[in-house]
Short mmCIF file of C-alpha atoms and ligand atoms in Angstrom, two decimals:
data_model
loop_
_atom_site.label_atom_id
_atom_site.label_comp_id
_atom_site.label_asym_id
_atom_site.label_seq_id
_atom_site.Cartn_x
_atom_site.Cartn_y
_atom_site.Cartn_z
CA UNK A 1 -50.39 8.91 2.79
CA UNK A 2 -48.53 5.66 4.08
CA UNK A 3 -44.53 5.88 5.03
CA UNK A 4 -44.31 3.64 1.66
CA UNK A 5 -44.47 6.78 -0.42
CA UNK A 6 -41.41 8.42 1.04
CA UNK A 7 -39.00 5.93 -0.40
CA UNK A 8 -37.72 4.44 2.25
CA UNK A 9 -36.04 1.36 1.98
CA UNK A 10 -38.11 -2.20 2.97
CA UNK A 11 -35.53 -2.51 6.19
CA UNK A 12 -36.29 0.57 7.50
CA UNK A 13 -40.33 -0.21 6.50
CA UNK A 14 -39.64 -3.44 9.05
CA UNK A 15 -38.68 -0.41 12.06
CA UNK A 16 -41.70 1.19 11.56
CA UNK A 17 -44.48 -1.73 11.58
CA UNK A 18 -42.14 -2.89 15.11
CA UNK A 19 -42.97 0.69 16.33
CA UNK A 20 -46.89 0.23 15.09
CA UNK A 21 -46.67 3.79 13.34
CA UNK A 22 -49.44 3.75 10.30
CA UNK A 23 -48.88 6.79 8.97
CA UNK A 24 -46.45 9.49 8.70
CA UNK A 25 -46.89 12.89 10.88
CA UNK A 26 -46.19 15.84 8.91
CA UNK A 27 -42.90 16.93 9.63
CA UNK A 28 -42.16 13.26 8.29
CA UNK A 29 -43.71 13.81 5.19
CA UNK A 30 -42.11 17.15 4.80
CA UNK A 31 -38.46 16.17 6.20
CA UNK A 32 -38.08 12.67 5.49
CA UNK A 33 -37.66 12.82 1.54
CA UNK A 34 -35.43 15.88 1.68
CA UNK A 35 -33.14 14.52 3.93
CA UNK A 36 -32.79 11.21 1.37
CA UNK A 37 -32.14 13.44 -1.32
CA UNK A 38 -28.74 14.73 0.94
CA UNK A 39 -30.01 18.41 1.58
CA UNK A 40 -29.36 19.98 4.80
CA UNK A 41 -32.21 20.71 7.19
CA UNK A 42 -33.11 23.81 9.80
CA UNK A 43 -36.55 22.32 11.46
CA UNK A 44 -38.91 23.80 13.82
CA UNK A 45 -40.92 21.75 15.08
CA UNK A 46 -41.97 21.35 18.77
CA UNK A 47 -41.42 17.75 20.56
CA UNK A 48 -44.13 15.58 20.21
CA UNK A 49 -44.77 15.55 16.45
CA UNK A 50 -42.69 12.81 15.10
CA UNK A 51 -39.28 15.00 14.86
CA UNK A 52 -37.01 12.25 16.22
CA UNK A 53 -38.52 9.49 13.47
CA UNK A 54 -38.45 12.25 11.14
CA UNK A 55 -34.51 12.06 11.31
CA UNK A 56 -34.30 9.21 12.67
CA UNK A 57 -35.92 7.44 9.80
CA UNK A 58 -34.63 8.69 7.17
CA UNK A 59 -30.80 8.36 8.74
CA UNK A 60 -31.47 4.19 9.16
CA UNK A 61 -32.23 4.36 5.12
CA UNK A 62 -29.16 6.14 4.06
CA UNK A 63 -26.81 4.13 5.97
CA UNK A 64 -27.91 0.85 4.73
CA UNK A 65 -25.50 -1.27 6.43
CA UNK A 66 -23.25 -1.77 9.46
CA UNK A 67 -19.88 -0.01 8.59
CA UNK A 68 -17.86 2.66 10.13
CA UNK A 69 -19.07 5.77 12.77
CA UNK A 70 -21.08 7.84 10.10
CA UNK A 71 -23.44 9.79 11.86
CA UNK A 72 -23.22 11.85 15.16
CA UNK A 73 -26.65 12.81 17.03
CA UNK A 74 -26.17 15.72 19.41
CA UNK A 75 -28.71 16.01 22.17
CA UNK A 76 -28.74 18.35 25.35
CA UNK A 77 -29.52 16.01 27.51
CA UNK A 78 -29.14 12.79 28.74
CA UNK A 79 -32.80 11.85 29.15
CA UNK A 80 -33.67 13.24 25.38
CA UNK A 81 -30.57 11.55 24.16
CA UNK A 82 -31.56 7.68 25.65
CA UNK A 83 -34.92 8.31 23.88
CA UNK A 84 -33.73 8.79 20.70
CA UNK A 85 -31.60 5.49 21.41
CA UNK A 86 -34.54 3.62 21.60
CA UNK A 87 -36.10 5.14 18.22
CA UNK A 88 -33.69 4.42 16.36
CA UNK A 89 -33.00 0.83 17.97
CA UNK A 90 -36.88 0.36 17.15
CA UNK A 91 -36.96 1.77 13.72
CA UNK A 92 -33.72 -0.24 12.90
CA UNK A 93 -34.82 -3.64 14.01
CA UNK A 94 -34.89 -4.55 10.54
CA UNK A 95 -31.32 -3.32 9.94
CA UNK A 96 -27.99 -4.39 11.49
CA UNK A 97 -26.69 -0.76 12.35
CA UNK A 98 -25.46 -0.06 15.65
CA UNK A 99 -26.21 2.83 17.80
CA UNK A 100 -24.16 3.54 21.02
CA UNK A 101 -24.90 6.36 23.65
CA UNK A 102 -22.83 8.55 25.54
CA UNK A 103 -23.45 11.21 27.89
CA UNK A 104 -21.86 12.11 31.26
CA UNK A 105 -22.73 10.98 34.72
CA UNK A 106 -21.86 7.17 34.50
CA UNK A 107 -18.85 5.66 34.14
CA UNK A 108 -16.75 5.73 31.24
CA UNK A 109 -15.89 1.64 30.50
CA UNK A 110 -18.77 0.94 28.54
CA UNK A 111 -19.04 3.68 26.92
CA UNK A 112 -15.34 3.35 25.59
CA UNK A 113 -16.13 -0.85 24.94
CA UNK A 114 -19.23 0.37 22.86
CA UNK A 115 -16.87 2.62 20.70
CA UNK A 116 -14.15 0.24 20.27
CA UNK A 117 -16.70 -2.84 19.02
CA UNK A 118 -18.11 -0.31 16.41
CA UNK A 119 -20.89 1.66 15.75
CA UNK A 120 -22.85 3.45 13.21
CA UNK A 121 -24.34 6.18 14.67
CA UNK A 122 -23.73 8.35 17.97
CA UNK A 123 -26.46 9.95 19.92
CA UNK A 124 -24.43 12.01 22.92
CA UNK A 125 -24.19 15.18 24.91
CA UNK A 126 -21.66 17.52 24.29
CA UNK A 127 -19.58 16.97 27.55
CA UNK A 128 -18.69 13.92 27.81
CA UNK A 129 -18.42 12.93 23.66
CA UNK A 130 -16.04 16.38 23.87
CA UNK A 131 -13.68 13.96 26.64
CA UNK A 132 -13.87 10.94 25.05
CA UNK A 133 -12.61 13.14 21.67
CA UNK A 134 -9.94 14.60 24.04
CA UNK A 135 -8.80 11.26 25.05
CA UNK A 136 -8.29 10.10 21.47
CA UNK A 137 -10.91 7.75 21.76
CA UNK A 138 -14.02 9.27 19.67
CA UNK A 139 -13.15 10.40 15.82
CA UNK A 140 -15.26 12.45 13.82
CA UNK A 141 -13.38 11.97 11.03
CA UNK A 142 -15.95 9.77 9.20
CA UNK A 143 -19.49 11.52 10.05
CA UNK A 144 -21.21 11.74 6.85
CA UNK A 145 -24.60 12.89 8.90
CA UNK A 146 -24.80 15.44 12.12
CA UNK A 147 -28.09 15.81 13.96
CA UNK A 148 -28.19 18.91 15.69
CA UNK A 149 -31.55 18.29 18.09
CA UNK A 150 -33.03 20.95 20.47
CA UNK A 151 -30.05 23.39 19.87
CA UNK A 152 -32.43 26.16 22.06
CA UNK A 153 -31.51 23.77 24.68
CA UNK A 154 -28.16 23.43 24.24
CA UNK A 155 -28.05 27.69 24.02
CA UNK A 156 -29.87 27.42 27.74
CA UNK A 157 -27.67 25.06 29.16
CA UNK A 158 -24.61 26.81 27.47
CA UNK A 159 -23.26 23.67 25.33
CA UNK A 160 -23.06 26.24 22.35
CA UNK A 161 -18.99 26.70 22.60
CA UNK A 162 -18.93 22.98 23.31
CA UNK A 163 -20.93 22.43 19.90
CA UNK A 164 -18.78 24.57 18.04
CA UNK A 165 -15.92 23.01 19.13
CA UNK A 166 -17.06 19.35 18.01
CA UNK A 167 -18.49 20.55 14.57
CA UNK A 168 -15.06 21.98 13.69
CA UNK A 169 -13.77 18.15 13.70
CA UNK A 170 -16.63 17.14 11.79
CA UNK A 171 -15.71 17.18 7.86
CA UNK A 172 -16.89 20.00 5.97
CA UNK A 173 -18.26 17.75 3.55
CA UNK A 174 -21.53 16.45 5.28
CA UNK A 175 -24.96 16.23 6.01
CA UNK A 176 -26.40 18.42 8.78
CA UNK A 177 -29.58 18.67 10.00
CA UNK A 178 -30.53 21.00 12.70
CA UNK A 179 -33.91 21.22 15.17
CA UNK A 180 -34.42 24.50 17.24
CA UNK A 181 -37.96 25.36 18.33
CA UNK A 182 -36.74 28.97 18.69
CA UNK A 183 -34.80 30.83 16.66
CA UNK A 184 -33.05 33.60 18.59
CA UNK A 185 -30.26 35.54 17.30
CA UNK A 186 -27.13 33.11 19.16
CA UNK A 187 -28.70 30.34 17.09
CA UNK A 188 -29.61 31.53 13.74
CA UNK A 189 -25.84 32.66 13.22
CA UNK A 190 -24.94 29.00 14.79
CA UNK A 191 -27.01 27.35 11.51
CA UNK A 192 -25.33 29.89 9.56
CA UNK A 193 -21.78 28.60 10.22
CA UNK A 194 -22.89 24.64 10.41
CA UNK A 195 -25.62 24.42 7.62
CA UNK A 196 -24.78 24.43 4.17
CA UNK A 197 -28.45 26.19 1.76
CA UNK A 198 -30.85 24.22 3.63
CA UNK A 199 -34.40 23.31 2.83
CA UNK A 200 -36.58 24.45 5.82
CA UNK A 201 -39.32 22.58 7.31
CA UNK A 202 -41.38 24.17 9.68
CA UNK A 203 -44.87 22.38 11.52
CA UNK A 204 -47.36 24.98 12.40
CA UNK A 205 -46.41 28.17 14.72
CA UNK A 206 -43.21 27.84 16.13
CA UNK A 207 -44.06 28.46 19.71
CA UNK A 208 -47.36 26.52 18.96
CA UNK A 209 -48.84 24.04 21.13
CA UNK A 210 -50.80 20.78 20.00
CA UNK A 211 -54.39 21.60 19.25
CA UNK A 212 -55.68 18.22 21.23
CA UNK A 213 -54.49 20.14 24.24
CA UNK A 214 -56.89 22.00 27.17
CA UNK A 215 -55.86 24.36 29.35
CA UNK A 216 -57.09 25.92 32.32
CA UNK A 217 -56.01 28.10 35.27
CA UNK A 218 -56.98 27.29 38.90
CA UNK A 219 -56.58 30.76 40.78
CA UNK A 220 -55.49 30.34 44.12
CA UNK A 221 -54.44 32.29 46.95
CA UNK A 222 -50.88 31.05 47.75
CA UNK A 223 -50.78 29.39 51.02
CA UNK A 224 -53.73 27.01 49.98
CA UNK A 225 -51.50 25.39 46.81
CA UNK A 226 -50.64 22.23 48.36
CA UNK A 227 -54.38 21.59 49.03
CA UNK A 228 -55.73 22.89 46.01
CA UNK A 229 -53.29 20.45 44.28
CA UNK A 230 -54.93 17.65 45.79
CA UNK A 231 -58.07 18.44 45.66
CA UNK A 232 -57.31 18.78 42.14
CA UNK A 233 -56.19 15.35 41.74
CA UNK A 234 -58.57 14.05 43.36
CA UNK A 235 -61.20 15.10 41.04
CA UNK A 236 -59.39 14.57 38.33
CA UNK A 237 -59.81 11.06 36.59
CA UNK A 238 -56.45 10.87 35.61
CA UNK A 239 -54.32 8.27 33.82
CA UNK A 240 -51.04 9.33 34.35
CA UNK A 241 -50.30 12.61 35.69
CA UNK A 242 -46.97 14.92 35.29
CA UNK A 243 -46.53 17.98 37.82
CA UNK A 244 -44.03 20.20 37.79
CA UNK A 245 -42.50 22.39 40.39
CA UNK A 246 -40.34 25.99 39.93
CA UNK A 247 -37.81 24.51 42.26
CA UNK A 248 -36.48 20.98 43.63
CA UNK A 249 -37.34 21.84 47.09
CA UNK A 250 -40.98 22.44 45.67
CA UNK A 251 -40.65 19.36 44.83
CA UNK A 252 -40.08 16.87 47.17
CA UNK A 253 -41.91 18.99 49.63
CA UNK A 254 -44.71 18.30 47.08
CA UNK A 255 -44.20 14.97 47.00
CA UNK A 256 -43.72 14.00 50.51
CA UNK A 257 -47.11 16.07 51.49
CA UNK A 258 -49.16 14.18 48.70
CA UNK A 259 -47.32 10.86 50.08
CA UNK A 260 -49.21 11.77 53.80
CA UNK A 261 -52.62 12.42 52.75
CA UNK A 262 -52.78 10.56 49.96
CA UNK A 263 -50.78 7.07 50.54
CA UNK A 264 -52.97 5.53 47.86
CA UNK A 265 -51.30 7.75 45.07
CA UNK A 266 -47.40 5.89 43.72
CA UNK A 267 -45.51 8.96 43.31
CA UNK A 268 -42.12 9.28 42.09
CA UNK A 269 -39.82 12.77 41.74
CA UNK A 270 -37.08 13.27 38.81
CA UNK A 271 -34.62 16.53 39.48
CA UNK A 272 -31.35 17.07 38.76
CA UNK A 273 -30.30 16.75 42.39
CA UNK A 274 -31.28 12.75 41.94
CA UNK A 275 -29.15 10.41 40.95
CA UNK A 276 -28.99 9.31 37.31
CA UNK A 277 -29.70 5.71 37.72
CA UNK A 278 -32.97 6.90 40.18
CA UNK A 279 -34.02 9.36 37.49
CA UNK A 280 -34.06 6.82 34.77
CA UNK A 281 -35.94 4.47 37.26
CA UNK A 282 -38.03 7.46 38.13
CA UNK A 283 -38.97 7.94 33.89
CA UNK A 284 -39.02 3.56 33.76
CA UNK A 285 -41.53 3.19 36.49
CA UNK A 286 -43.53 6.25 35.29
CA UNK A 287 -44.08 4.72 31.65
CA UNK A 288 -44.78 1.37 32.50
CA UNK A 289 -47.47 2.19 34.93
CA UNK A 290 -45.57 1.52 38.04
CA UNK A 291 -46.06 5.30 39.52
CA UNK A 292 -49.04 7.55 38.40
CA UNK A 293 -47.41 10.77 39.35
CA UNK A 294 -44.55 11.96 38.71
CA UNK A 295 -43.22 15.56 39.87
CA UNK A 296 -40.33 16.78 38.12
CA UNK A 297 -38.44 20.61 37.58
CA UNK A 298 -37.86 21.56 34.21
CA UNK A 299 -34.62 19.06 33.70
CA UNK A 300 -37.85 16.52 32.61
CA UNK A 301 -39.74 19.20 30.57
CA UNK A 302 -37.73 18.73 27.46
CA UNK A 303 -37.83 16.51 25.19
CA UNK A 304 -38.78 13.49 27.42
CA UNK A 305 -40.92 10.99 25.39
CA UNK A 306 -43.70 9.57 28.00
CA UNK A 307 -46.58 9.57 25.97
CA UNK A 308 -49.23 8.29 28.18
CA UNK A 309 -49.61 11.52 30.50
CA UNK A 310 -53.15 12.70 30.73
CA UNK A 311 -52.31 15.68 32.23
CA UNK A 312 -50.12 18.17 33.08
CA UNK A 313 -50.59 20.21 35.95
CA UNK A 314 -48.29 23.13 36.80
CA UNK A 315 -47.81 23.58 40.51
CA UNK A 316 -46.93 27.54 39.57
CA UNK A 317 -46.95 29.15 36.32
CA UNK A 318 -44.09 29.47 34.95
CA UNK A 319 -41.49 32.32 35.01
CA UNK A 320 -40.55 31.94 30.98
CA UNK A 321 -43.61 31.25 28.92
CA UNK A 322 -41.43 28.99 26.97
CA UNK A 323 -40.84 26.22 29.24
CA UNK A 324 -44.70 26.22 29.76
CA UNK A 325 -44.84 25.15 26.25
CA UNK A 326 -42.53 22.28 26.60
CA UNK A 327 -44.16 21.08 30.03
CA UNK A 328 -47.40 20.90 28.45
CA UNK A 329 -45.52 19.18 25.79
CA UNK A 330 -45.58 16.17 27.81
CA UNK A 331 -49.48 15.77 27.23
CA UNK A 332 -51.22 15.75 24.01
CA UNK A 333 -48.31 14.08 22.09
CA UNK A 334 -48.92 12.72 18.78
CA UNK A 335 -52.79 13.88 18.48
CA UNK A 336 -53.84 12.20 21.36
CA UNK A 337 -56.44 14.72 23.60
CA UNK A 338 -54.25 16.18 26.83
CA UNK A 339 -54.98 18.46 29.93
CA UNK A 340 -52.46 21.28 30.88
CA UNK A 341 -53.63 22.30 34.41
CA UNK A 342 -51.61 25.76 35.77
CA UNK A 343 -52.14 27.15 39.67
CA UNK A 344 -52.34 30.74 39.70
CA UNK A 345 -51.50 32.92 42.36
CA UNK A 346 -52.28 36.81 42.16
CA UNK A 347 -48.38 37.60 42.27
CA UNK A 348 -48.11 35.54 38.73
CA UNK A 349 -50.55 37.35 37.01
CA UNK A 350 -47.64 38.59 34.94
CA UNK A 351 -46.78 35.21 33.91
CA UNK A 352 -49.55 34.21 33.16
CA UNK A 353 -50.36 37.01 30.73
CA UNK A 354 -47.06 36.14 29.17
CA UNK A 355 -47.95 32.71 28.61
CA UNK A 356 -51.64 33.16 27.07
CA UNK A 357 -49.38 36.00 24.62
CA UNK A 358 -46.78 33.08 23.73
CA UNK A 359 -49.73 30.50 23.06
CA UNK A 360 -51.85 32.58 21.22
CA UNK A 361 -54.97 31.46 23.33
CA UNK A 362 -56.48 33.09 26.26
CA UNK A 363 -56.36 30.21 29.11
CA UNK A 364 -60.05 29.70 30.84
CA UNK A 365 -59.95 30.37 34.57
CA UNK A 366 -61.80 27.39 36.93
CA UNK A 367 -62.67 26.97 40.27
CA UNK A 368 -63.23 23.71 41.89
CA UNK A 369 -66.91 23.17 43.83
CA UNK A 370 -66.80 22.61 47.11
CA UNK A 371 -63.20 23.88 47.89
CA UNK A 372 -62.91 25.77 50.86
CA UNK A 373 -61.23 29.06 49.29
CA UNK A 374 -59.27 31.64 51.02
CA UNK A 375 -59.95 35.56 49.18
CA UNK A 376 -57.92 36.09 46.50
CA UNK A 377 -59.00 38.76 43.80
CA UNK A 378 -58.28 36.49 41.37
CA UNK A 379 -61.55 34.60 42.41
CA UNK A 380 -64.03 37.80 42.65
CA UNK A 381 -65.16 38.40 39.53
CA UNK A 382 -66.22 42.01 40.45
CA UNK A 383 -62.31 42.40 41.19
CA UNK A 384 -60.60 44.81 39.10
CA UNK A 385 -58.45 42.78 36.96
CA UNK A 386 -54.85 44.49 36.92
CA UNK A 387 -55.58 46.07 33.39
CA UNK A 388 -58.56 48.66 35.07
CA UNK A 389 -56.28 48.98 38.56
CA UNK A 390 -53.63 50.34 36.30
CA UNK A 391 -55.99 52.19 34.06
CA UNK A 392 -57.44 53.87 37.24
CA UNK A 393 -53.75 54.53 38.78
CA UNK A 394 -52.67 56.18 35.42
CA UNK A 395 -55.57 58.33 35.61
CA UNK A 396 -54.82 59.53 38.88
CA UNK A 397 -51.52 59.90 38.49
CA UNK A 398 -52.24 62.41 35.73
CA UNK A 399 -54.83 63.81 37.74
CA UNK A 400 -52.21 64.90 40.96
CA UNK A 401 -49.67 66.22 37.93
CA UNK A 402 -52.51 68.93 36.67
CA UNK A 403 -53.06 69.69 39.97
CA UNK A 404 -49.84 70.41 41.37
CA UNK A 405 -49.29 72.62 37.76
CA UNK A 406 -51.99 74.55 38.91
P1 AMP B 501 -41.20 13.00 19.14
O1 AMP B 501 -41.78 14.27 18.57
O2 AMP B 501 -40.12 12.47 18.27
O3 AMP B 501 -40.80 13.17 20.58
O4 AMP B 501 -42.36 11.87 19.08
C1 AMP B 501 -43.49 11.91 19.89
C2 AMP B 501 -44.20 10.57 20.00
O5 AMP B 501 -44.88 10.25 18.79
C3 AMP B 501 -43.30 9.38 20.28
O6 AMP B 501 -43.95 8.58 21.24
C4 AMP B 501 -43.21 8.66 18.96
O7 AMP B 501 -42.96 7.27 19.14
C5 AMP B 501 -44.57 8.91 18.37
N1 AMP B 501 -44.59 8.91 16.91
C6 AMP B 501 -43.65 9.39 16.07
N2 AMP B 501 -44.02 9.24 14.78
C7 AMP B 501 -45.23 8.65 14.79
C8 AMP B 501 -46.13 8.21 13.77
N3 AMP B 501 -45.87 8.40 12.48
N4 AMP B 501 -47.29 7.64 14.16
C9 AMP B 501 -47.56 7.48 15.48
N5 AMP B 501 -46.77 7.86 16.50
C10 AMP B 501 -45.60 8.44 16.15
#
């Protein structure tokens, strides 16, 4: 089915032959018509399947024409909230809306120029819109349409009082659509309070992960991870590939050894402790080809839109199955075929197991020819695997009980 079917209006057609989309992705064809006919919204849907057109789209259609602030976009972070500034400037090339972003971290002059020359819609993070509202500068008195986007983020980064507290200027009588891929308890009674009987649209499992995606463990003991990781790439016909660390440290410790035996590699690093203009240079260079590896902490696992990454590889597994889900969100993105490469040391077997649980999937083990491997159990296959070892210590544990009764 084409995006004509939707009934969207010819401008907002224009958008989406600039962005060279041909067809709709489900949660498009689910959300898009609902959201024309004014309902509210509560979507899961991961990142990576068209949920930022899937507002976005629909939003550019309803407001029809430059006029006053009507719609406010909240995002968690900076990063996610630029990207959606550039869907929506693409999708509304054939309109003469304005979109204006705010978030924290930059000065406040433009920002403050932007509002005053007008704009349609808002796409900020909580913080700073919160300060701008403060200094009488930002009213919400108009919003007719309020994206809530990756509110499981917000929860993490605790933005959820912060959210509350903008809603509540936010007429009662409005449009709200809300995106969570999780649904704990803190944010189902959050959509109970903002959303008014909405429809729900849901894509697939909620903690699924694309189908086009592969993904395999590299067991390793854990002083040999830094070489493992290169011989890794280095076998690896990669395109464009995104590694991340548990830790900034990990990081540009990472980064500087790969830099040393591998000057031929452009690598680039994006944590928080870099500075925002670096970061986006970090993302800009990244997408465009300029670096072909980029090592990041979780701050870039959300959200962030670089759809060329061929794979994924994660330097440890993670500690919270959950972010694995968004890391390897990176690859794989809008049916195209992806890689999620995880190191695995014995001491995150735990992990591990967590992560194959939230997937759904057990994860294939490899081992790469010709690496000169230190022991680990995790590469002896006549091992016991932590299941029997704590089979067997049950057993005797039992065993020493009876006899001491005795
Ligand atoms: P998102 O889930 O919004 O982060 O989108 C993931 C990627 O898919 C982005 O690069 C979008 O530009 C792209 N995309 C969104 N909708 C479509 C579509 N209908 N056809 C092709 N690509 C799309």
């Amino acid at each position: 089915m084409g995006f004509e079917k939707l009934g969207l209006s010819k401008k907002v057609l224009e958008g989406i032959t600039a962005a060279g989309y041909e067809n709709p992705t489900p949660i498009q064809e689910q959300a898009v018509p609902i959201i024309i006919n004014g309902k509210d919204v509560i979507g899961a849907s991961q990142t990576g399947t068209g949920k930022t057109a899937a507002f976005a789209l629909p939003i550019l259609h309803k407001l029809e024409e430059h006029g006053n602030l009507r719609c406010l976009i909240l995002e968690p972070v900076r990063e996610l909230a630029s990207q959606v500034l550039d869907n929506l400037e693409t999708l509304g090339k054939g309109t003469n809306l304005k979109s204006l972003l705010i978030h924290g971290g930059v000065g406040y002059g433009k920002q403050i120029d932007g509002i005053k020359s007008g704009v349609d819609i808002l796409i900020a993070t909580p913080g700073r819109l919160l300060d701008l509202m403060d200094k009488g500068i930002v009213r919400l008195d108009k919003i007719e349409i309020l994206v809530l986007d990756e509110v499981d983020r917000m929860l993490d980064m605790g933005f959820l009082p912060d959210v509350r507290k903008i809603v509540t200027k936010i007429p009662r009588r409005r449009q709200t659509l809300f995106f969570s891929a999780t649904m704990p308890s803190a944010i189902e009674s959050l959509a109970k309070w903002a959303l008014n009987e909405p429809e729900e649209v849901e894509i697939g499992q909620r903690q699924g992960v694309a189908e086009t995606i592969s993904h395999a463990f590299y067991p390793v003991a854990s002083g040999q991870r830094e070489d493992l990781l290169l011989k890794l790439l280095k076998q690896t016909n990669f395109k464009s590939v995104m590694i991340f660390t548990r830790t900034k440290k990990d990081a540009d410790t990472l980064a500087n050894h790969i830099k040393k035996q591998e000057p031929d590699y452009s690598i680039t690093v994006m944590h928080s402790d870099i500075r925002q203009k670096d970061r986006q240079e970090a993302l800009a260079g990244f997408k465009d080809g300029k670096f072909d590896v980029i090592i990041a902490t979780d701050l870039a696992a959300r959200g962030i839109d670089i759809s060329n990454v061929s794979h994924v590889i994660n330097y440890q597994v993670p500690e919270n199955a959950e972010d694995y889900v968004h890391r390897i969100g990176r690859t794989g993105r809008a049916n195209r075929e992806g890689d999620a490469f995880t190191l695995l040391s014995a001491d995150e077997l735990d992990h591990a197991t967590s992560v194959e649980k939230f997937i759904g999937q057990k994860i294939e083990k490899r081992k790469i020819e010709g690496f000169n491997y230190n022991y680990t159990t995790l590469l002896d296959e006549d091992a016991p695997t932590p299941e029997k070892l704590a089979k067997v210590f049950r057993g005797r544990k039992r065993g020493g009980s009876r006899r001491r009764r005795r």
